[in-house]
JSON list of C-alpha atoms and ligand atoms in Angstrom, two decimals:
[
{"chain": "H", "resi": 177, "resn": "MET", "atom": "CA", "xyz": [0.74, -28.55, -19.17]},
{"chain": "H", "resi": 178, "resn": "THR", "atom": "CA", "xyz": [3.87, -27.13, -17.54]},
{"chain": "H", "resi": 179, "resn": "ALA", "atom": "CA", "xyz": [3.98, -23.93, -15.45]},
{"chain": "H", "resi": 180, "resn": "GLU", "atom": "CA", "xyz": [5.93, -22.36, -18.33]},
{"chain": "H", "resi": 181, "resn": "ASP", "atom": "CA", "xyz": [3.19, -23.31, -20.84]},
{"chain": "H", "resi": 182, "resn": "LYS", "atom": "CA", "xyz": [0.59, -21.72, -18.55]},
{"chain": "H", "resi": 183, "resn": "LYS", "atom": "CA", "xyz": [2.65, -18.55, -18.15]},
{"chain": "H", "resi": 184, "resn": "ARG", "atom": "CA", "xyz": [2.87, -18.26, -21.95]},
{"chain": "H", "resi": 185, "resn": "LEU", "atom": "CA", "xyz": [-0.90, -18.79, -22.29]},
{"chain": "H", "resi": 186, "resn": "ALA", "atom": "CA", "xyz": [-1.62, -15.95, -19.83]},
{"chain": "H", "resi": 187, "resn": "ALA", "atom": "CA", "xyz": [0.97, -13.69, -21.48]},
{"chain": "H", "resi": 188, "resn": "GLU", "atom": "CA", "xyz": [-0.59, -14.30, -24.89]},
{"chain": "H", "resi": 189, "resn": "ALA", "atom": "CA", "xyz": [-4.02, -13.40, -23.65]},
{"chain": "H", "resi": 190, "resn": "ALA", "atom": "CA", "xyz": [-2.68, -10.13, -22.22]},
{"chain": "H", "resi": 191, "resn": "VAL", "atom": "CA", "xyz": [-1.31, -9.04, -25.54]},
{"chain": "H", "resi": 192, "resn": "ASP", "atom": "CA", "xyz": [-4.94, -8.75, -26.84]},
{"chain": "H", "resi": 193, "resn": "TYR", "atom": "CA", "xyz": [-5.49, -5.89, -24.36]},
{"chain": "H", "resi": 194, "resn": "VAL", "atom": "CA", "xyz": [-2.69, -3.77, -25.81]},
{"chain": "H", "resi": 195, "resn": "LYS", "atom": "CA", "xyz": [-3.95, -1.03, -28.08]},
{"chain": "H", "resi": 196, "resn": "ALA", "atom": "CA", "xyz": [-1.99, -0.05, -31.13]},
{"chain": "H", "resi": 197, "resn": "ASP", "atom": "CA", "xyz": [0.11, 3.09, -30.91]},
{"chain": "H", "resi": 198, "resn": "SER", "atom": "CA", "xyz": [-0.03, 3.10, -27.10]},
{"chain": "H", "resi": 199, "resn": "ILE", "atom": "CA", "xyz": [2.61, 3.43, -24.49]},
{"chain": "H", "resi": 200, "resn": "ILE", "atom": "CA", "xyz": [2.30, 0.61, -21.93]},
{"chain": "H", "resi": 201, "resn": "GLY", "atom": "CA", "xyz": [3.89, -0.29, -18.63]},
{"chain": "H", "resi": 202, "resn": "VAL", "atom": "CA", "xyz": [5.86, -3.56, -18.60]},
{"chain": "H", "resi": 203, "resn": "GLY", "atom": "CA", "xyz": [6.69, -5.58, -15.51]},
{"chain": "H", "resi": 204, "resn": "THR", "atom": "CA", "xyz": [9.49, -8.11, -14.78]},
{"chain": "H", "resi": 205, "resn": "GLY", "atom": "CA", "xyz": [9.94, -11.86, -14.58]},
{"chain": "H", "resi": 206, "resn": "SER", "atom": "CA", "xyz": [9.58, -15.11, -16.53]},
{"chain": "H", "resi": 207, "resn": "THR", "atom": "CA", "xyz": [5.84, -14.54, -17.31]},
{"chain": "H", "resi": 208, "resn": "VAL", "atom": "CA", "xyz": [6.53, -11.03, -18.50]},
{"chain": "H", "resi": 209, "resn": "ASN", "atom": "CA", "xyz": [9.41, -12.29, -20.60]},
{"chain": "H", "resi": 210, "resn": "HIS", "atom": "CA", "xyz": [6.83, -14.33, -22.55]},
{"chain": "H", "resi": 211, "resn": "PHE", "atom": "CA", "xyz": [4.70, -11.21, -22.79]},
{"chain": "H", "resi": 212, "resn": "ILE", "atom": "CA", "xyz": [7.49, -9.15, -24.19]},
{"chain": "H", "resi": 213, "resn": "ASP", "atom": "CA", "xyz": [8.41, -11.78, -26.80]},
{"chain": "H", "resi": 214, "resn": "LEU", "atom": "CA", "xyz": [4.76, -12.30, -27.90]},
{"chain": "H", "resi": 215, "resn": "LEU", "atom": "CA", "xyz": [4.18, -8.55, -27.90]},
{"chain": "H", "resi": 216, "resn": "ALA", "atom": "CA", "xyz": [7.09, -7.98, -30.21]},
{"chain": "H", "resi": 217, "resn": "ARG", "atom": "CA", "xyz": [6.01, -10.85, -32.48]},
{"chain": "H", "resi": 218, "resn": "LYS", "atom": "CA", "xyz": [2.33, -9.93, -32.66]},
{"chain": "H", "resi": 219, "resn": "MET", "atom": "CA", "xyz": [2.42, -6.14, -32.61]},
{"chain": "H", "resi": 220, "resn": "GLY", "atom": "CA", "xyz": [5.95, -5.21, -33.76]},
{"chain": "H", "resi": 221, "resn": "ARG", "atom": "CA", "xyz": [6.07, -1.57, -34.75]},
{"chain": "H", "resi": 222, "resn": "ASP", "atom": "CA", "xyz": [2.41, -0.99, -33.78]},
{"chain": "H", "resi": 223, "resn": "ILE", "atom": "CA", "xyz": [3.47, -0.47, -30.15]},
{"chain": "H", "resi": 224, "resn": "ARG", "atom": "CA", "xyz": [4.60, 3.13, -29.69]},
{"chain": "H", "resi": 225, "resn": "ALA", "atom": "CA", "xyz": [6.78, 2.63, -26.63]},
{"chain": "H", "resi": 226, "resn": "ALA", "atom": "CA", "xyz": [6.97, 1.02, -23.18]},
{"chain": "H", "resi": 227, "resn": "VAL", "atom": "CA", "xyz": [7.86, 2.14, -19.70]},
{"chain": "H", "resi": 228, "resn": "SER", "atom": "CA", "xyz": [9.93, -0.61, -18.08]},
{"chain": "H", "resi": 229, "resn": "SER", "atom": "CA", "xyz": [10.03, -1.77, -14.41]},
{"chain": "H", "resi": 230, "resn": "SER", "atom": "CA", "xyz": [13.57, -3.20, -14.54]},
{"chain": "H", "resi": 231, "resn": "GLU", "atom": "CA", "xyz": [16.87, -3.12, -16.40]},
{"chain": "H", "resi": 232, "resn": "ALA", "atom": "CA", "xyz": [16.25, -6.83, -17.41]},
{"chain": "H", "resi": 233, "resn": "SER", "atom": "CA", "xyz": [12.90, -5.99, -19.06]},
{"chain": "H", "resi": 234, "resn": "SER", "atom": "CA", "xyz": [14.35, -2.93, -20.74]},
{"chain": "H", "resi": 235, "resn": "GLU", "atom": "CA", "xyz": [17.17, -4.94, -22.27]},
{"chain": "H", "resi": 236, "resn": "ARG", "atom": "CA", "xyz": [14.80, -7.58, -23.52]},
{"chain": "H", "resi": 237, "resn": "MET", "atom": "CA", "xyz": [12.40, -4.97, -25.08]},
{"chain": "H", "resi": 238, "resn": "ILE", "atom": "CA", "xyz": [15.28, -3.06, -26.67]},
{"chain": "H", "resi": 239, "resn": "ALA", "atom": "CA", "xyz": [16.62, -6.33, -28.21]},
{"chain": "H", "resi": 240, "resn": "HIS", "atom": "CA", "xyz": [13.15, -6.72, -29.79]},
{"chain": "H", "resi": 241, "resn": "GLY", "atom": "CA", "xyz": [13.26, -3.19, -31.16]},
{"chain": "H", "resi": 242, "resn": "ILE", "atom": "CA", "xyz": [10.60, -1.92, -28.67]},
{"chain": "H", "resi": 243, "resn": "LYS", "atom": "CA", "xyz": [11.36, 1.69, -27.65]},
{"chain": "H", "resi": 244, "resn": "VAL", "atom": "CA", "xyz": [11.69, 2.12, -23.90]},
{"chain": "H", "resi": 245, "resn": "VAL", "atom": "CA", "xyz": [10.83, 5.55, -22.43]},
{"chain": "H", "resi": 246, "resn": "ASP", "atom": "CA", "xyz": [11.18, 7.14, -19.06]},
{"chain": "H", "resi": 247, "resn": "LEU", "atom": "CA", "xyz": [8.04, 7.33, -16.93]},
{"chain": "H", "resi": 248, "resn": "ASN", "atom": "CA", "xyz": [8.51, 11.13, -16.47]},
{"chain": "H", "resi": 249, "resn": "GLN", "atom": "CA", "xyz": [8.42, 11.43, -20.22]},
{"chain": "H", "resi": 250, "resn": "ALA", "atom": "CA", "xyz": [5.45, 9.11, -20.72]},
{"chain": "H", "resi": 251, "resn": "GLY", "atom": "CA", "xyz": [3.15, 10.50, -17.99]},
{"chain": "H", "resi": 252, "resn": "SER", "atom": "CA", "xyz": [0.13, 8.35, -17.07]},
{"chain": "H", "resi": 253, "resn": "LEU", "atom": "CA", "xyz": [-0.30, 5.05, -18.80]},
{"chain": "H", "resi": 254, "resn": "ASP", "atom": "CA", "xyz": [-3.45, 3.20, -19.92]},
{"chain": "H", "resi": 255, "resn": "LEU", "atom": "CA", "xyz": [-2.13, -0.28, -19.17]},
{"chain": "H", "resi": 256, "resn": "TYR", "atom": "CA", "xyz": [0.41, -2.10, -17.04]},
{"chain": "H", "resi": 257, "resn": "VAL", "atom": "CA", "xyz": [1.14, -5.78, -17.50]},
{"chain": "H", "resi": 258, "resn": "ASP", "atom": "CA", "xyz": [3.12, -7.66, -14.89]},
{"chain": "H", "resi": 259, "resn": "GLY", "atom": "CA", "xyz": [3.32, -11.09, -13.15]},
{"chain": "H", "resi": 260, "resn": "ALA", "atom": "CA", "xyz": [3.04, -11.87, -9.41]},
{"chain": "H", "resi": 261, "resn": "ASP", "atom": "CA", "xyz": [4.28, -14.29, -6.84]},
{"chain": "H", "resi": 262, "resn": "GLU", "atom": "CA", "xyz": [0.93, -14.68, -5.22]},
{"chain": "H", "resi": 263, "resn": "SER", "atom": "CA", "xyz": [-2.61, -13.25, -5.70]},
{"chain": "H", "resi": 264, "resn": "ASN", "atom": "CA", "xyz": [-5.66, -13.58, -3.54]},
{"chain": "H", "resi": 265, "resn": "SER", "atom": "CA", "xyz": [-9.19, -13.47, -4.91]},
{"chain": "H", "resi": 266, "resn": "SER", "atom": "CA", "xyz": [-9.28, -9.72, -4.32]},
{"chain": "H", "resi": 267, "resn": "LEU", "atom": "CA", "xyz": [-6.28, -9.47, -6.66]},
{"chain": "H", "resi": 268, "resn": "GLN", "atom": "CA", "xyz": [-4.06, -8.16, -3.85]},
{"chain": "H", "resi": 269, "resn": "LEU", "atom": "CA", "xyz": [-0.61, -9.36, -4.73]},
{"chain": "H", "resi": 270, "resn": "ILE", "atom": "CA", "xyz": [2.82, -10.33, -3.43]},
{"chain": "H", "resi": 271, "resn": "LYS", "atom": "CA", "xyz": [5.43, -9.17, -5.84]},
{"chain": "H", "resi": 272, "resn": "GLY", "atom": "CA", "xyz": [9.19, -8.82, -5.86]},
{"chain": "H", "resi": 273, "resn": "GLY", "atom": "CA", "xyz": [10.43, -12.38, -6.22]},
{"chain": "H", "resi": 274, "resn": "GLY", "atom": "CA", "xyz": [12.57, -10.96, -9.07]},
{"chain": "H", "resi": 275, "resn": "GLY", "atom": "CA", "xyz": [13.58, -7.96, -6.93]},
{"chain": "H", "resi": 276, "resn": "ALA", "atom": "CA", "xyz": [11.94, -5.31, -9.12]},
{"chain": "H", "resi": 277, "resn": "LEU", "atom": "CA", "xyz": [9.13, -4.41, -6.67]},
{"chain": "H", "resi": 278, "resn": "THR", "atom": "CA", "xyz": [9.89, -0.71, -6.26]},
{"chain": "H", "resi": 279, "resn": "ARG", "atom": "CA", "xyz": [9.80, 0.17, -9.93]},
{"chain": "H", "resi": 280, "resn": "GLU", "atom": "CA", "xyz": [6.87, -2.24, -10.45]},
{"chain": "H", "resi": 281, "resn": "LYS", "atom": "CA", "xyz": [4.85, -0.41, -7.81]},
{"chain": "H", "resi": 282, "resn": "ILE", "atom": "CA", "xyz": [5.65, 3.01, -9.33]},
{"chain": "H", "resi": 283, "resn": "VAL", "atom": "CA", "xyz": [4.59, 1.89, -12.85]},
{"chain": "H", "resi": 284, "resn": "ALA", "atom": "CA", "xyz": [1.51, 0.20, -11.52]},
{"chain": "H", "resi": 285, "resn": "ALA", "atom": "CA", "xyz": [0.63, 3.46, -9.66]},
{"chain": "H", "resi": 286, "resn": "ALA", "atom": "CA", "xyz": [0.99, 5.43, -12.84]},
{"chain": "H", "resi": 287, "resn": "SER", "atom": "CA", "xyz": [-1.38, 3.05, -14.86]},
{"chain": "H", "resi": 288, "resn": "ARG", "atom": "CA", "xyz": [-5.14, 3.13, -15.12]},
{"chain": "H", "resi": 289, "resn": "GLU", "atom": "CA", "xyz": [-5.47, -0.63, -15.72]},
{"chain": "H", "resi": 290, "resn": "PHE", "atom": "CA", "xyz": [-3.13, -3.30, -14.20]},
{"chain": "H", "resi": 291, "resn": "ILE", "atom": "CA", "xyz": [-3.37, -6.74, -15.77]},
{"chain": "H", "resi": 292, "resn": "CYS", "atom": "CA", "xyz": [-1.56, -9.45, -13.81]},
{"chain": "H", "resi": 293, "resn": "ILE", "atom": "CA", "xyz": [-0.55, -12.56, -15.73]},
{"chain": "H", "resi": 294, "resn": "ALA", "atom": "CA", "xyz": [0.43, -15.85, -13.95]},
{"chain": "H", "resi": 295, "resn": "ASP", "atom": "CA", "xyz": [0.17, -19.56, -13.97]},
{"chain": "H", "resi": 296, "resn": "ASP", "atom": "CA", "xyz": [-2.70, -20.90, -11.76]},
{"chain": "H", "resi": 297, "resn": "SER", "atom": "CA", "xyz": [-0.36, -21.91, -8.87]},
{"chain": "H", "resi": 298, "resn": "LYS", "atom": "CA", "xyz": [-0.11, -18.24, -7.94]},
{"chain": "H", "resi": 299, "resn": "LEU", "atom": "CA", "xyz": [-3.79, -18.00, -6.85]},
{"chain": "H", "resi": 300, "resn": "VAL", "atom": "CA", "xyz": [-3.96, -18.50, -3.11]},
{"chain": "H", "resi": 301, "resn": "ASP", "atom": "CA", "xyz": [-6.60, -18.21, -0.31]},
{"chain": "H", "resi": 302, "resn": "THR", "atom": "CA", "xyz": [-4.34, -16.21, 1.99]},
{"chain": "H", "resi": 303, "resn": "LEU", "atom": "CA", "xyz": [-1.18, -14.33, 0.99]},
{"chain": "H", "resi": 304, "resn": "GLY", "atom": "CA", "xyz": [2.06, -15.06, 2.77]},
{"chain": "H", "resi": 305, "resn": "SER", "atom": "CA", "xyz": [3.32, -18.53, 1.92]},
{"chain": "H", "resi": 306, "resn": "PHE", "atom": "CA", "xyz": [5.64, -16.79, -0.51]},
{"chain": "H", "resi": 307, "resn": "PRO", "atom": "CA", "xyz": [8.11, -14.81, 1.55]},
{"chain": "H", "resi": 308, "resn": "LEU", "atom": "CA", "xyz": [7.21, -11.12, 1.41]},
{"chain": "H", "resi": 309, "resn": "PRO", "atom": "CA", "xyz": [9.98, -8.98, -0.28]},
{"chain": "H", "resi": 310, "resn": "VAL", "atom": "CA", "xyz": [10.91, -5.66, 1.36]},
{"chain": "H", "resi": 311, "resn": "GLU", "atom": "CA", "xyz": [13.45, -3.39, -0.35]},
{"chain": "H", "resi": 312, "resn": "VAL", "atom": "CA", "xyz": [15.54, -1.49, 2.24]},
{"chain": "H", "resi": 313, "resn": "ILE", "atom": "CA", "xyz": [18.21, 1.18, 2.28]},
{"chain": "H", "resi": 314, "resn": "PRO", "atom": "CA", "xyz": [21.32, -0.82, 3.23]},
{"chain": "H", "resi": 315, "resn": "MET", "atom": "CA", "xyz": [22.17, 1.29, 6.35]},
{"chain": "H", "resi": 316, "resn": "ALA", "atom": "CA", "xyz": [18.71, 0.67, 7.77]},
{"chain": "H", "resi": 317, "resn": "ARG", "atom": "CA", "xyz": [18.64, -3.08, 7.22]},
{"chain": "H", "resi": 318, "resn": "GLU", "atom": "CA", "xyz": [18.96, -4.25, 10.92]},
{"chain": "H", "resi": 319, "resn": "LEU", "atom": "CA", "xyz": [16.51, -1.52, 12.05]},
{"chain": "H", "resi": 320, "resn": "VAL", "atom": "CA", "xyz": [13.96, -2.84, 9.54]},
{"chain": "H", "resi": 321, "resn": "VAL", "atom": "CA", "xyz": [14.70, -6.46, 10.54]},
{"chain": "H", "resi": 322, "resn": "THR", "atom": "CA", "xyz": [13.83, -5.66, 14.14]},
{"chain": "H", "resi": 323, "resn": "GLU", "atom": "CA", "xyz": [10.54, -3.98, 13.15]},
{"chain": "H", "resi": 324, "resn": "LEU", "atom": "CA", "xyz": [9.60, -6.86, 10.86]},
{"chain": "H", "resi": 325, "resn": "ARG", "atom": "CA", "xyz": [10.21, -9.38, 13.64]},
{"chain": "H", "resi": 326, "resn": "GLU", "atom": "CA", "xyz": [7.91, -7.40, 15.87]},
{"chain": "H", "resi": 327, "resn": "LEU", "atom": "CA", "xyz": [5.17, -7.85, 13.14]},
{"chain": "H", "resi": 328, "resn": "GLY", "atom": "CA", "xyz": [5.62, -11.64, 13.54]},
{"chain": "H", "resi": 329, "resn": "GLY", "atom": "CA", "xyz": [7.82, -12.19, 10.47]},
{"chain": "H", "resi": 330, "resn": "ASP", "atom": "CA", "xyz": [11.16, -13.85, 9.96]},
{"chain": "H", "resi": 331, "resn": "PRO", "atom": "CA", "xyz": [13.10, -11.52, 7.62]},
{"chain": "H", "resi": 332, "resn": "ARG", "atom": "CA", "xyz": [16.14, -12.99, 5.78]},
{"chain": "H", "resi": 333, "resn": "LEU", "atom": "CA", "xyz": [18.54, -11.02, 3.70]},
{"chain": "H", "resi": 334, "resn": "ARG", "atom": "CA", "xyz": [18.47, -11.94, -0.06]},
{"chain": "H", "resi": 335, "resn": "ASP", "atom": "CA", "xyz": [22.08, -12.83, -0.19]},
{"chain": "H", "resi": 336, "resn": "GLY", "atom": "CA", "xyz": [24.31, -11.19, -2.77]},
{"chain": "H", "resi": 337, "resn": "PHE", "atom": "CA", "xyz": [21.41, -9.28, -4.38]},
{"chain": "H", "resi": 338, "resn": "VAL", "atom": "CA", "xyz": [21.44, -5.60, -5.14]},
{"chain": "H", "resi": 339, "resn": "SER", "atom": "CA", "xyz": [18.28, -4.02, -6.66]},
{"chain": "H", "resi": 340, "resn": "ASP", "atom": "CA", "xyz": [18.27, -1.81, -9.69]},
{"chain": "H", "resi": 341, "resn": "ASN", "atom": "CA", "xyz": [18.09, 1.04, -7.17]},
{"chain": "H", "resi": 342, "resn": "GLY", "atom": "CA", "xyz": [21.26, -0.01, -5.34]},
{"chain": "H", "resi": 343, "resn": "ASN", "atom": "CA", "xyz": [19.36, -1.33, -2.31]},
{"chain": "H", "resi": 344, "resn": "GLN", "atom": "CA", "xyz": [19.00, -4.69, -0.45]},
{"chain": "H", "resi": 345, "resn": "ILE", "atom": "CA", "xyz": [16.04, -7.03, -0.14]},
{"chain": "H", "resi": 346, "resn": "LEU", "atom": "CA", "xyz": [14.69, -8.70, 2.91]},
{"chain": "H", "resi": 347, "resn": "ASP", "atom": "CA", "xyz": [12.39, -11.72, 2.29]},
{"chain": "H", "resi": 348, "resn": "VAL", "atom": "CA", "xyz": [9.99, -12.05, 5.13]},
{"chain": "H", "resi": 349, "resn": "HIS", "atom": "CA", "xyz": [8.98, -15.63, 5.94]},
{"chain": "H", "resi": 350, "resn": "GLY", "atom": "CA", "xyz": [6.27, -16.92, 8.21]},
{"chain": "H", "resi": 351, "resn": "LEU", "atom": "CA", "xyz": [3.58, -14.22, 7.62]},
{"chain": "H", "resi": 352, "resn": "GLN", "atom": "CA", "xyz": [-0.06, -15.05, 7.24]},
{"chain": "H", "resi": 353, "resn": "ILE", "atom": "CA", "xyz": [-1.53, -11.89, 5.65]},
{"chain": "H", "resi": 354, "resn": "ASP", "atom": "CA", "xyz": [-5.18, -11.58, 6.59]},
{"chain": "H", "resi": 355, "resn": "ASP", "atom": "CA", "xyz": [-5.26, -7.75, 6.26]},
{"chain": "H", "resi": 356, "resn": "ALA", "atom": "CA", "xyz": [-3.00, -6.84, 3.39]},
{"chain": "H", "resi": 357, "resn": "LEU", "atom": "CA", "xyz": [-4.07, -3.19, 3.40]},
{"chain": "H", "resi": 358, "resn": "SER", "atom": "CA", "xyz": [-3.05, -2.62, 6.96]},
{"chain": "H", "resi": 359, "resn": "LEU", "atom": "CA", "xyz": [0.19, -4.60, 6.70]},
{"chain": "H", "resi": 360, "resn": "GLU", "atom": "CA", "xyz": [1.22, -2.62, 3.57]},
{"chain": "H", "resi": 361, "resn": "THR", "atom": "CA", "xyz": [0.55, 0.68, 5.38]},
{"chain": "H", "resi": 362, "resn": "ARG", "atom": "CA", "xyz": [2.40, -0.48, 8.54]},
{"chain": "H", "resi": 363, "resn": "ILE", "atom": "CA", "xyz": [5.53, -1.66, 6.72]},
{"chain": "H", "resi": 364, "resn": "ASN", "atom": "CA", "xyz": [5.58, 1.51, 4.57]},
{"chain": "H", "resi": 365, "resn": "GLN", "atom": "CA", "xyz": [5.96, 3.47, 7.81]},
{"chain": "H", "resi": 366, "resn": "VAL", "atom": "CA", "xyz": [9.15, 1.86, 8.91]},
{"chain": "H", "resi": 367, "resn": "ALA", "atom": "CA", "xyz": [12.13, 4.18, 8.40]},
{"chain": "H", "resi": 368, "resn": "GLY", "atom": "CA", "xyz": [14.52, 2.75, 5.84]},
{"chain": "H", "resi": 369, "resn": "VAL", "atom": "CA", "xyz": [11.84, 0.78, 3.88]},
{"chain": "H", "resi": 370, "resn": "VAL", "atom": "CA", "xyz": [11.94, 1.74, 0.29]},
{"chain": "H", "resi": 371, "resn": "CYS", "atom": "CA", "xyz": [9.04, -0.50, -0.83]},
{"chain": "H", "resi": 372, "resn": "VAL", "atom": "CA", "xyz": [7.13, -3.52, 0.40]},
{"chain": "H", "resi": 373, "resn": "GLY", "atom": "CA", "xyz": [6.14, -6.05, -2.23]},
{"chain": "H", "resi": 374, "resn": "LEU", "atom": "CA", "xyz": [2.45, -6.06, -1.05]},
{"chain": "H", "resi": 375, "resn": "PHE", "atom": "CA", "xyz": [0.17, -4.64, -3.73]},
{"chain": "H", "resi": 376, "resn": "ALA", "atom": "CA", "xyz": [-3.01, -4.15, -1.72]},
{"chain": "H", "resi": 377, "resn": "HIS", "atom": "CA", "xyz": [-3.61, -0.45, -1.98]},
{"chain": "H", "resi": 378, "resn": "ARG", "atom": "CA", "xyz": [-3.11, -0.79, -5.73]},
{"chain": "H", "resi": 379, "resn": "PRO", "atom": "CA", "xyz": [-4.21, -4.34, -6.57]},
{"chain": "H", "resi": 380, "resn": "ALA", "atom": "CA", "xyz": [-4.48, -5.67, -10.10]},
{"chain": "H", "resi": 381, "resn": "ASN", "atom": "CA", "xyz": [-7.71, -4.89, -12.01]},
{"chain": "H", "resi": 382, "resn": "LEU", "atom": "CA", "xyz": [-7.67, -8.16, -13.88]},
{"chain": "H", "resi": 383, "resn": "LEU", "atom": "CA", "xyz": [-5.85, -11.52, -13.25]},
{"chain": "H", "resi": 384, "resn": "ILE", "atom": "CA", "xyz": [-5.28, -13.74, -16.20]},
{"chain": "H", "resi": 385, "resn": "LEU", "atom": "CA", "xyz": [-4.36, -17.24, -15.14]},
{"chain": "H", "resi": 386, "resn": "GLY", "atom": "CA", "xyz": [-2.97, -19.99, -17.40]},
{"chain": "H", "resi": 387, "resn": "THR", "atom": "CA", "xyz": [-4.50, -23.25, -16.41]},
{"chain": "H", "resi": 388, "resn": "ASP", "atom": "CA", "xyz": [-4.68, -26.82, -17.76]},
{"chain": "H", "resi": 389, "resn": "GLN", "atom": "CA", "xyz": [-8.10, -25.91, -19.22]},
{"chain": "H", "resi": 390, "resn": "GLY", "atom": "CA", "xyz": [-6.91, -22.72, -20.84]},
{"chain": "H", "resi": 391, "resn": "ILE", "atom": "CA", "xyz": [-7.30, -19.12, -19.64]},
{"chain": "H", "resi": 392, "resn": "GLU", "atom": "CA", "xyz": [-9.16, -18.13, -16.49]},
{"chain": "H", "resi": 393, "resn": "THR", "atom": "CA", "xyz": [-9.84, -14.41, -15.94]},
{"chain": "H", "resi": 394, "resn": "LEU", "atom": "CA", "xyz": [-10.64, -12.91, -12.50]},
{"chain": "H", "resi": 395, "resn": "LYS", "atom": "CA", "xyz": [-11.80, -9.31, -12.04]},
{"chain": "H", "resi": 396, "resn": "ALA", "atom": "CA", "xyz": [-11.19, -7.28, -8.93]},
{"chain": "H", "resi": 397, "resn": "LYS", "atom": "CA", "xyz": [-14.24, -7.28, -6.74]},
{"chain": "D", "resi": 452, "resn": "5RP", "atom": "C1", "xyz": [9.50, -9.41, -10.04]},
{"chain": "D", "resi": 452, "resn": "5RP", "atom": "C2", "xyz": [8.07, -9.88, -9.79]},
{"chain": "D", "resi": 452, "resn": "5RP", "atom": "C3", "xyz": [7.51, -10.93, -10.69]},
{"chain": "D", "resi": 452, "resn": "5RP", "atom": "O1", "xyz": [6.35, -10.50, -11.28]},
{"chain": "D", "resi": 452, "resn": "5RP", "atom": "C4", "xyz": [7.19, -12.12, -9.85]},
{"chain": "D", "resi": 452, "resn": "5RP", "atom": "O2", "xyz": [8.36, -12.54, -9.19]},
{"chain": "D", "resi": 452, "resn": "5RP", "atom": "C5", "xyz": [6.71, -13.30, -10.73]},
{"chain": "D", "resi": 452, "resn": "5RP", "atom": "O3", "xyz": [7.71, -13.82, -11.54]},
{"chain": "D", "resi": 452, "resn": "5RP", "atom": "P1", "xyz": [7.52, -14.93, -12.61]},
{"chain": "D", "resi": 452, "resn": "5RP", "atom": "O4", "xyz": [6.67, -14.34, -13.64]},
{"chain": "D", "resi": 452, "resn": "5RP", "atom": "O5", "xyz": [8.99, -15.26, -12.99]},
{"chain": "D", "resi": 452, "resn": "5RP", "atom": "O6", "xyz": [6.89, -16.09, -11.88]},
{"chain": "D", "resi": 452, "resn": "5RP", "atom": "O7", "xyz": [7.35, -9.36, -8.94]},
{"chain": "D", "resi": 452, "resn": "5RP", "atom": "O8", "xyz": [9.89, -8.53, -9.11]}
]
């Protein structure tokens, strides 16, 4: 089975968690694109609306006829569905490979349940092989680079990329993240950091993996 097939499998399983007439949070990326397509096909008009984590997901949902509403209008959400670049067995995540980490973290924080969907290559023992994305205010970039180097990382500017919020992204290579909670807190304290793509304080509640054998579901400990 290809990675794409596994992503589709995980996305399909997540659609079963969506309640009719609810407003859900929707993440960003290729796995979520499958989720959006399947959600539209399976639930159609039964879904009341969605809060989106990116312009790309908004466009895709609107093209399917799914109403997209502002988080301020929607208030708290029952469910958020999103992908990840890496997850450990505590369902702490690295996210932001697609550059939507800030809005993803906001929508995740506003949601009671966070279901993460991925192919099984995303489950790792230790976070950090995937470079950790950090969204920065452009004028603070070099200041943040210095701080991240002091933490043992090798931050590299994501060339030519501007986030939906008008900011830049540093991808931090070479980190072995043994204490994700502390690292998230530490990076959040650096002036000029908008968001770090570590989801440790707000991990996923459920991880649905597509595997060669079908779906595997992990619950947060
Ligand atoms: C976007 C993300 C995505 O969830 C993450 O990059 C996974 O993407 P994909 O589903 O394409 O593998 O965090 O900012």
